[in-house]
CSV table of C-alpha atoms in Angstrom, one decimal:
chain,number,residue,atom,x,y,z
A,1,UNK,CA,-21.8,-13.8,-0.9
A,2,UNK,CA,-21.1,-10.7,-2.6
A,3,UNK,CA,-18.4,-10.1,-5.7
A,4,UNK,CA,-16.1,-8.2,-3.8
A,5,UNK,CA,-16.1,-11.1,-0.7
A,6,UNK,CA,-15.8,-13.9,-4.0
A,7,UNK,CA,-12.7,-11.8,-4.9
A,8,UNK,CA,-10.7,-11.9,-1.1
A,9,UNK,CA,-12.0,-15.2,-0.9
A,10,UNK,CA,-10.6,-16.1,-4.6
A,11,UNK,CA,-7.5,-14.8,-4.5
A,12,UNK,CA,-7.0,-16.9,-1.2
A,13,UNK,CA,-7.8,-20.1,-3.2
A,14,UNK,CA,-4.9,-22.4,-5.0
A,15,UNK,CA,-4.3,-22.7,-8.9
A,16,UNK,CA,-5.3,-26.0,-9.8
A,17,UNK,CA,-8.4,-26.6,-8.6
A,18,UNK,CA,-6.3,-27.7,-4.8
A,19,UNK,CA,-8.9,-26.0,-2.6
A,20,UNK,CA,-12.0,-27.6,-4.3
A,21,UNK,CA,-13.4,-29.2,-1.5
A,22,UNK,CA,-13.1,-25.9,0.7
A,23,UNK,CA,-16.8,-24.8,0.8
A,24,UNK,CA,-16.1,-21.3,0.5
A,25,UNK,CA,-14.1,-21.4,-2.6
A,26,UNK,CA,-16.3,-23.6,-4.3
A,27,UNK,CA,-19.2,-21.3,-3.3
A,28,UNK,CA,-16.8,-18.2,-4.7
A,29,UNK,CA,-16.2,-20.5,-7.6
A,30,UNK,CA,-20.0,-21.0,-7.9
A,31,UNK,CA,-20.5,-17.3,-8.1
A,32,UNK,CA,-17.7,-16.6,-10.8
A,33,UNK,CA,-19.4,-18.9,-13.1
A,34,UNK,CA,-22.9,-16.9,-12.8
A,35,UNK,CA,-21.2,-13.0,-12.9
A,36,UNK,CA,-19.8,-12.2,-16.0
A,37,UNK,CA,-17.6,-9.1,-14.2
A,38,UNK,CA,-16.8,-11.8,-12.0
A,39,UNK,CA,-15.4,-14.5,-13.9
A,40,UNK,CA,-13.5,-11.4,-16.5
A,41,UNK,CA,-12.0,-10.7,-13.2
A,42,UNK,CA,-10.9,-14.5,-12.0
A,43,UNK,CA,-9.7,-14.7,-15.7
A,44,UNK,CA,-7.3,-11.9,-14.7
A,45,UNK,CA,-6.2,-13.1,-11.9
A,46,UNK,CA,-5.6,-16.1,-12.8
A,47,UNK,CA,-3.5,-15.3,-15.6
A,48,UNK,CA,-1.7,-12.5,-13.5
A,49,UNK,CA,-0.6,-15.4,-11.0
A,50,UNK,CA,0.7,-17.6,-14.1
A,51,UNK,CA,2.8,-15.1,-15.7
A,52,UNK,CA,4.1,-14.7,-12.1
A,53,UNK,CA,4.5,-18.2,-11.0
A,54,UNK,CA,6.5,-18.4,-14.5
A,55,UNK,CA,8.9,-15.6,-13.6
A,56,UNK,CA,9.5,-17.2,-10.3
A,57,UNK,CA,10.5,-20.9,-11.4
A,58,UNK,CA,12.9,-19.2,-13.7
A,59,UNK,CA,14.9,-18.1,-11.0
A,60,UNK,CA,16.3,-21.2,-8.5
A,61,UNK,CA,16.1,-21.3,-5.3
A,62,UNK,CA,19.5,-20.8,-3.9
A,63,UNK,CA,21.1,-23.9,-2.3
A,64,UNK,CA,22.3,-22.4,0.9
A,65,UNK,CA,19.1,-20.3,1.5
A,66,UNK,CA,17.1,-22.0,3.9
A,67,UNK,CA,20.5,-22.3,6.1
A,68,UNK,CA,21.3,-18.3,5.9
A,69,UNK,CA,17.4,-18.0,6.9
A,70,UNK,CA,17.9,-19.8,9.9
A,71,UNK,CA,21.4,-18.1,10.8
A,72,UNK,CA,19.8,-14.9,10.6
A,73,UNK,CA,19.4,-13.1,13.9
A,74,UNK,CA,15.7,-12.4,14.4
A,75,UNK,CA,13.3,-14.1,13.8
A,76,UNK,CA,9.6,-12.9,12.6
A,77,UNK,CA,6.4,-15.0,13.5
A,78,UNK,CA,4.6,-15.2,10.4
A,79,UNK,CA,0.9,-13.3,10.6
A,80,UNK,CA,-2.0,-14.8,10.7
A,81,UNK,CA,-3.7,-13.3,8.2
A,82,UNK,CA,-2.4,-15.6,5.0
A,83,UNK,CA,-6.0,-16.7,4.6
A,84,UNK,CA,-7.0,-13.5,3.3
A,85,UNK,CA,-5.0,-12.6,0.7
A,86,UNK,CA,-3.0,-14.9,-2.4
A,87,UNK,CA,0.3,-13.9,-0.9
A,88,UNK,CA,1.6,-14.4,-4.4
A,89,UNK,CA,0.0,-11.9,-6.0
A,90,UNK,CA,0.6,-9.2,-3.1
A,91,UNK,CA,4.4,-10.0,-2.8
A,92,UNK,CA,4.6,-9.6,-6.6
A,93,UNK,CA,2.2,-6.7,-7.0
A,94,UNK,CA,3.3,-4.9,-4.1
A,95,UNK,CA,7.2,-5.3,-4.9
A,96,UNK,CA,8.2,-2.3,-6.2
A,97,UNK,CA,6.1,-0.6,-3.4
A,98,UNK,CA,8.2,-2.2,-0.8
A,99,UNK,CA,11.5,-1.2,-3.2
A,100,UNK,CA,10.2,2.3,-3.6
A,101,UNK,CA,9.3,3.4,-0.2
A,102,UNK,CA,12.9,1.1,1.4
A,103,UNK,CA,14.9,3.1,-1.2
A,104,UNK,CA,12.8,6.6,-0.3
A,105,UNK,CA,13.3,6.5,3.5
A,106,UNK,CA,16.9,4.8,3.1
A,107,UNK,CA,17.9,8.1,0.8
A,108,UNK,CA,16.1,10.4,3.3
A,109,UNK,CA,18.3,9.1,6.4
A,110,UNK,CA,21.3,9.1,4.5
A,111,UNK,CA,21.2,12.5,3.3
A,112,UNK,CA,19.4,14.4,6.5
A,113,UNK,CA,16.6,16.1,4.6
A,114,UNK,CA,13.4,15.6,5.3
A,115,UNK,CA,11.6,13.7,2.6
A,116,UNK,CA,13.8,13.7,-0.1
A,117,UNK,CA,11.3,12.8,-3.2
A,118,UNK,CA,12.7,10.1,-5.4
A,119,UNK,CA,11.0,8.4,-8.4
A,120,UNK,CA,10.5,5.5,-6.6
A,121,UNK,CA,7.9,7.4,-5.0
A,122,UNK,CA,6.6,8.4,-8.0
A,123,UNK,CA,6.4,5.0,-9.0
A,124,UNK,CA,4.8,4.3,-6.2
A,125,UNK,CA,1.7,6.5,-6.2
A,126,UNK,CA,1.4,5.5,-9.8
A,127,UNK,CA,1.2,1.9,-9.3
A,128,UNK,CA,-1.0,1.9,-6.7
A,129,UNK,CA,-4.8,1.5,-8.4
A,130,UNK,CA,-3.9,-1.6,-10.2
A,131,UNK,CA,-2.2,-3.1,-7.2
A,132,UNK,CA,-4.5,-2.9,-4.2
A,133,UNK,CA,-5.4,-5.9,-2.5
A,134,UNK,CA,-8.6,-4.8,-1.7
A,135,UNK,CA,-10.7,-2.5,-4.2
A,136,UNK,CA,-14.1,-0.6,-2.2
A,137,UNK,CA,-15.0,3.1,-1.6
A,138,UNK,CA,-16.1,2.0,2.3
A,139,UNK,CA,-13.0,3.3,4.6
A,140,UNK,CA,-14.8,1.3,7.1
A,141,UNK,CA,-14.0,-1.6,5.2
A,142,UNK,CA,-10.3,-0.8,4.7
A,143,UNK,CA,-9.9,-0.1,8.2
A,144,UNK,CA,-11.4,-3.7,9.2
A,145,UNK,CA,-8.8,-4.9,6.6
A,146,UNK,CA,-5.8,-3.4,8.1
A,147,UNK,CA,-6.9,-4.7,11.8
A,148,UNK,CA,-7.5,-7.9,10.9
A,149,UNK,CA,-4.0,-8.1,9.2
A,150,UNK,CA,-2.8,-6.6,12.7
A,151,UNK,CA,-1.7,-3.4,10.7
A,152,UNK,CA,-2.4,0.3,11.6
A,153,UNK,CA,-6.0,1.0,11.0
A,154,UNK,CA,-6.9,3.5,13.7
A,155,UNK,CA,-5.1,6.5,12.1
A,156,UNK,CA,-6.8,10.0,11.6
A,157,UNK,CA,-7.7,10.6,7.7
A,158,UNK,CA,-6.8,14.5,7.6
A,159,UNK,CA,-10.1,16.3,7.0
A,160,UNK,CA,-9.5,16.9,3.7
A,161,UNK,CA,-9.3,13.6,2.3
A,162,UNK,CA,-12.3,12.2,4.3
A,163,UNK,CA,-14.1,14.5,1.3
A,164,UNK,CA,-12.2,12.2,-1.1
A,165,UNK,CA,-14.1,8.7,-2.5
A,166,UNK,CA,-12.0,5.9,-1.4
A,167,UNK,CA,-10.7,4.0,-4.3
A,168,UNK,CA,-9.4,0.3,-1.7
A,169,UNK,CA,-6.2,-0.5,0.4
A,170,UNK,CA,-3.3,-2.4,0.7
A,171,UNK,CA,-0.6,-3.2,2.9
A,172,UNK,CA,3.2,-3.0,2.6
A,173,UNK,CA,6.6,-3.5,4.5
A,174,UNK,CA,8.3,0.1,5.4
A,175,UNK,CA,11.5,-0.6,7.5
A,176,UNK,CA,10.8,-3.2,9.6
A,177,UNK,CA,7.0,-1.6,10.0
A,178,UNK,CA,3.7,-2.6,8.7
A,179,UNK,CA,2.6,0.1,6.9
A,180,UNK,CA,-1.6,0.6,5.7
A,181,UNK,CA,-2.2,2.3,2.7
A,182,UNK,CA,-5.2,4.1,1.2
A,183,UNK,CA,-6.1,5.2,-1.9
A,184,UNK,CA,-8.0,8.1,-2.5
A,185,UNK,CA,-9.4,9.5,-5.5
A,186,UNK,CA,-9.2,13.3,-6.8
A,187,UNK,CA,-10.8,13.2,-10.3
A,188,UNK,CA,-10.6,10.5,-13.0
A,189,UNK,CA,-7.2,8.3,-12.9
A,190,UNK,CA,-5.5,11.2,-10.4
A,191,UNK,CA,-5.5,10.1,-6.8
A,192,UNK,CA,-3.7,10.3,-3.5
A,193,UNK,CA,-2.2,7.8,-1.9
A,194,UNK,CA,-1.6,7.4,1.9
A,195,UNK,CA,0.6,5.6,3.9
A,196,UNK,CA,0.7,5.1,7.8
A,197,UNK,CA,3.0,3.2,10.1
A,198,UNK,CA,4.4,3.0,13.6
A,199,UNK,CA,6.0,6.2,14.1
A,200,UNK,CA,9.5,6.5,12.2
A,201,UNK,CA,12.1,7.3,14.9
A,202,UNK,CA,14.5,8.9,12.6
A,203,UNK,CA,15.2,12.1,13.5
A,204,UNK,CA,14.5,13.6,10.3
A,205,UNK,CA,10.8,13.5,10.3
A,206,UNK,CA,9.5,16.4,11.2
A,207,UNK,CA,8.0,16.8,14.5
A,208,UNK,CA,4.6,16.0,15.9
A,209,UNK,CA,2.1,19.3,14.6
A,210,UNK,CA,4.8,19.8,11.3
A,211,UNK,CA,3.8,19.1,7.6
A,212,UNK,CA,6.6,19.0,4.8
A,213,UNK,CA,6.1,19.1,1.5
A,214,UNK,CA,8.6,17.8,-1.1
A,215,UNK,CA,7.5,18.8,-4.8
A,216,UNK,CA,9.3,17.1,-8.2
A,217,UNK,CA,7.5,18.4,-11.6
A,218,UNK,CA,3.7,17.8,-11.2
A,219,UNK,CA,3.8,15.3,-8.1
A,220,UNK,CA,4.1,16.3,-4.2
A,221,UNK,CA,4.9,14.0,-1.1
A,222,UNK,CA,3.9,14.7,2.2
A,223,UNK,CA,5.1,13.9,5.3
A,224,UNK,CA,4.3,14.4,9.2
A,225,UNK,CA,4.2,12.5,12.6
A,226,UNK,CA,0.9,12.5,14.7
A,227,UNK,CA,0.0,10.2,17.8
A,228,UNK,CA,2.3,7.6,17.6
A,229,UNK,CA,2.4,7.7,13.8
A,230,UNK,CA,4.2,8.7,10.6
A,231,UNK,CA,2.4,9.5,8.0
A,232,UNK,CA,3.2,9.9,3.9
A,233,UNK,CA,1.1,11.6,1.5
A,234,UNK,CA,2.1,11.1,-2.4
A,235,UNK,CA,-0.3,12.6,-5.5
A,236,UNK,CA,0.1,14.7,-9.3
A,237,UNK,CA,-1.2,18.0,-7.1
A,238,UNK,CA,0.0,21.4,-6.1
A,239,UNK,CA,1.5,21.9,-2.7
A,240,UNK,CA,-0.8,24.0,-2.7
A,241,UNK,CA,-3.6,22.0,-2.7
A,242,UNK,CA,-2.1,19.2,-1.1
A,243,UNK,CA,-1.4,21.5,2.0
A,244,UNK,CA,-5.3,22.7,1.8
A,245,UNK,CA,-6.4,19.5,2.1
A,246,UNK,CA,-4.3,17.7,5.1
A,247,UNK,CA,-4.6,21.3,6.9
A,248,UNK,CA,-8.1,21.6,7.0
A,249,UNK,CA,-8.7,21.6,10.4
A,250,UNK,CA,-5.6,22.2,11.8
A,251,UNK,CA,-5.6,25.9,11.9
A,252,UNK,CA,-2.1,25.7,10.7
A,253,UNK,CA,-1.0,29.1,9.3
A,254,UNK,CA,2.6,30.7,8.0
A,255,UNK,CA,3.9,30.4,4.5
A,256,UNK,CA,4.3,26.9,2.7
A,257,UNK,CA,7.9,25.3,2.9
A,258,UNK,CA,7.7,23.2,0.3
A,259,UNK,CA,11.8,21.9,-0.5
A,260,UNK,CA,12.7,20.6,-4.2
A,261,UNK,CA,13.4,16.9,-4.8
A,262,UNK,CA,15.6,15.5,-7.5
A,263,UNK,CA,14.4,16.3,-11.4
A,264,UNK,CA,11.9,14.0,-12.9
């Protein structure tokens, strides 16, 4: 078993020493005892779910919310995929990913412009290294992540990136889509993140073939449709730079249209 299977299989394992008798977390458990990076790690975690599981008993369950779950129109199968991940920790970790990106695409239909940047999205791209559910610099290991989770893992990585060491993945909810997101690295803490879902049928993403750029102060968001899907590009980089990069390729020409998002 290697650390980074001990860490999916870890974070799938109850507080409390509940899945003791589950031979793969006591193996994982095993493991954490003899790798010091390990067991620093567990430590982590561990107190990470704590603190969490803390802020979540302060707030009571609502009496009447198991009754307006039921009354709600559609219902969702849950995945199978729970196994994999401490659900926990994602929901909490990836919360004001799901915030950020609802409130980014919810301001960009309401106001008909195409990618209006907001500093959720900001937010977002900032957040994302210390929140991925799973950290390795194989794509090919993402990619089996995302289709084992049922989530879009057959996208096209724009030339550009593919130059760009992989930094992990996670997965989030984008209106009522599943959407797979990759970090990549540019230098030091600076990095890219990319998102994919089912194509977005709003009409204000561009079309299929069409890149817009949004800049606010030193970030820029991208954002394009391409075989079925939409993809979002966030980063601290030039449009210039950022437009070299998913282009590459593409033979795309003509100036850069790069529109102005709210201040910083």
């Amino acid at each position: 078993m290697t650390r980074d299977e001990a860490k999916l299989i870890l974070q799938a394992c109850r507080p409390g020493g509940q899945d003791a008798a589950n031979p793969r977390c006591a193996e994982a458990m095993a493991l954490a005892q003899t790798d010091p990076e390990l067991a620093a790690w567990l430590a982590q975690e561990r107190a990470f779910d704590a603190s969490i599981s803390a802020k979540l008993k302060s707030n009571p369950v609502p009496p009447n919310l198991r009754t307006a779950i039921l009354a709600g129109e559609k219902v969702i199968r849950q995945l199978a995929w729970w196994h994999l991940i401490n659900w926990r920790r994602v929901a909490a970790c990836a919360a004001i990913l799901v915030v950020g990106v609802a409130a980014f695409l919810f301001s960009l239909n309401k106001t008909q412009t195409i990618l209006a940047a907001t500093d959720e999205a900001i937010e977002i791209a900032q957040s994302r290294v210390t929140h991925l559910s799973l950290h390795t610099n194989n794509l090919a290991g993402v990619r089996q992540f995302f289709s084992k989770c049922r989530a879009p893992a057959d996208f096209d990585v724009p030339s550009g990136l593919r130059k760009l060491p992989v930094m992990g993945g996670t997965l989030v909810g984008v209106q009522y889509r599943t959407a797979s997101v990759v970090c990549f690295r540019i230098t030091g803490q600076n990095y890219l993140t990319l998102f994919v879902m089912d194509e977005l049928p709003d009409g204000t993403i561009p079309p299929e073939g069409e890149i817009k750029f949004v800049a606010q102060g030193e970030w820029t968001t991208a954002i394009w449709n391409e075989k079925g899907k939409t993809y979002m590009v966030h980063g601290k980089v030039h449009p210039n730079s950022l437009r070299r990069m998913l282009t590459q390729g593409r033979g795309a020409g003509g100036p850069l249209q790069v529109e102005s998002g709210p201040p910083a």
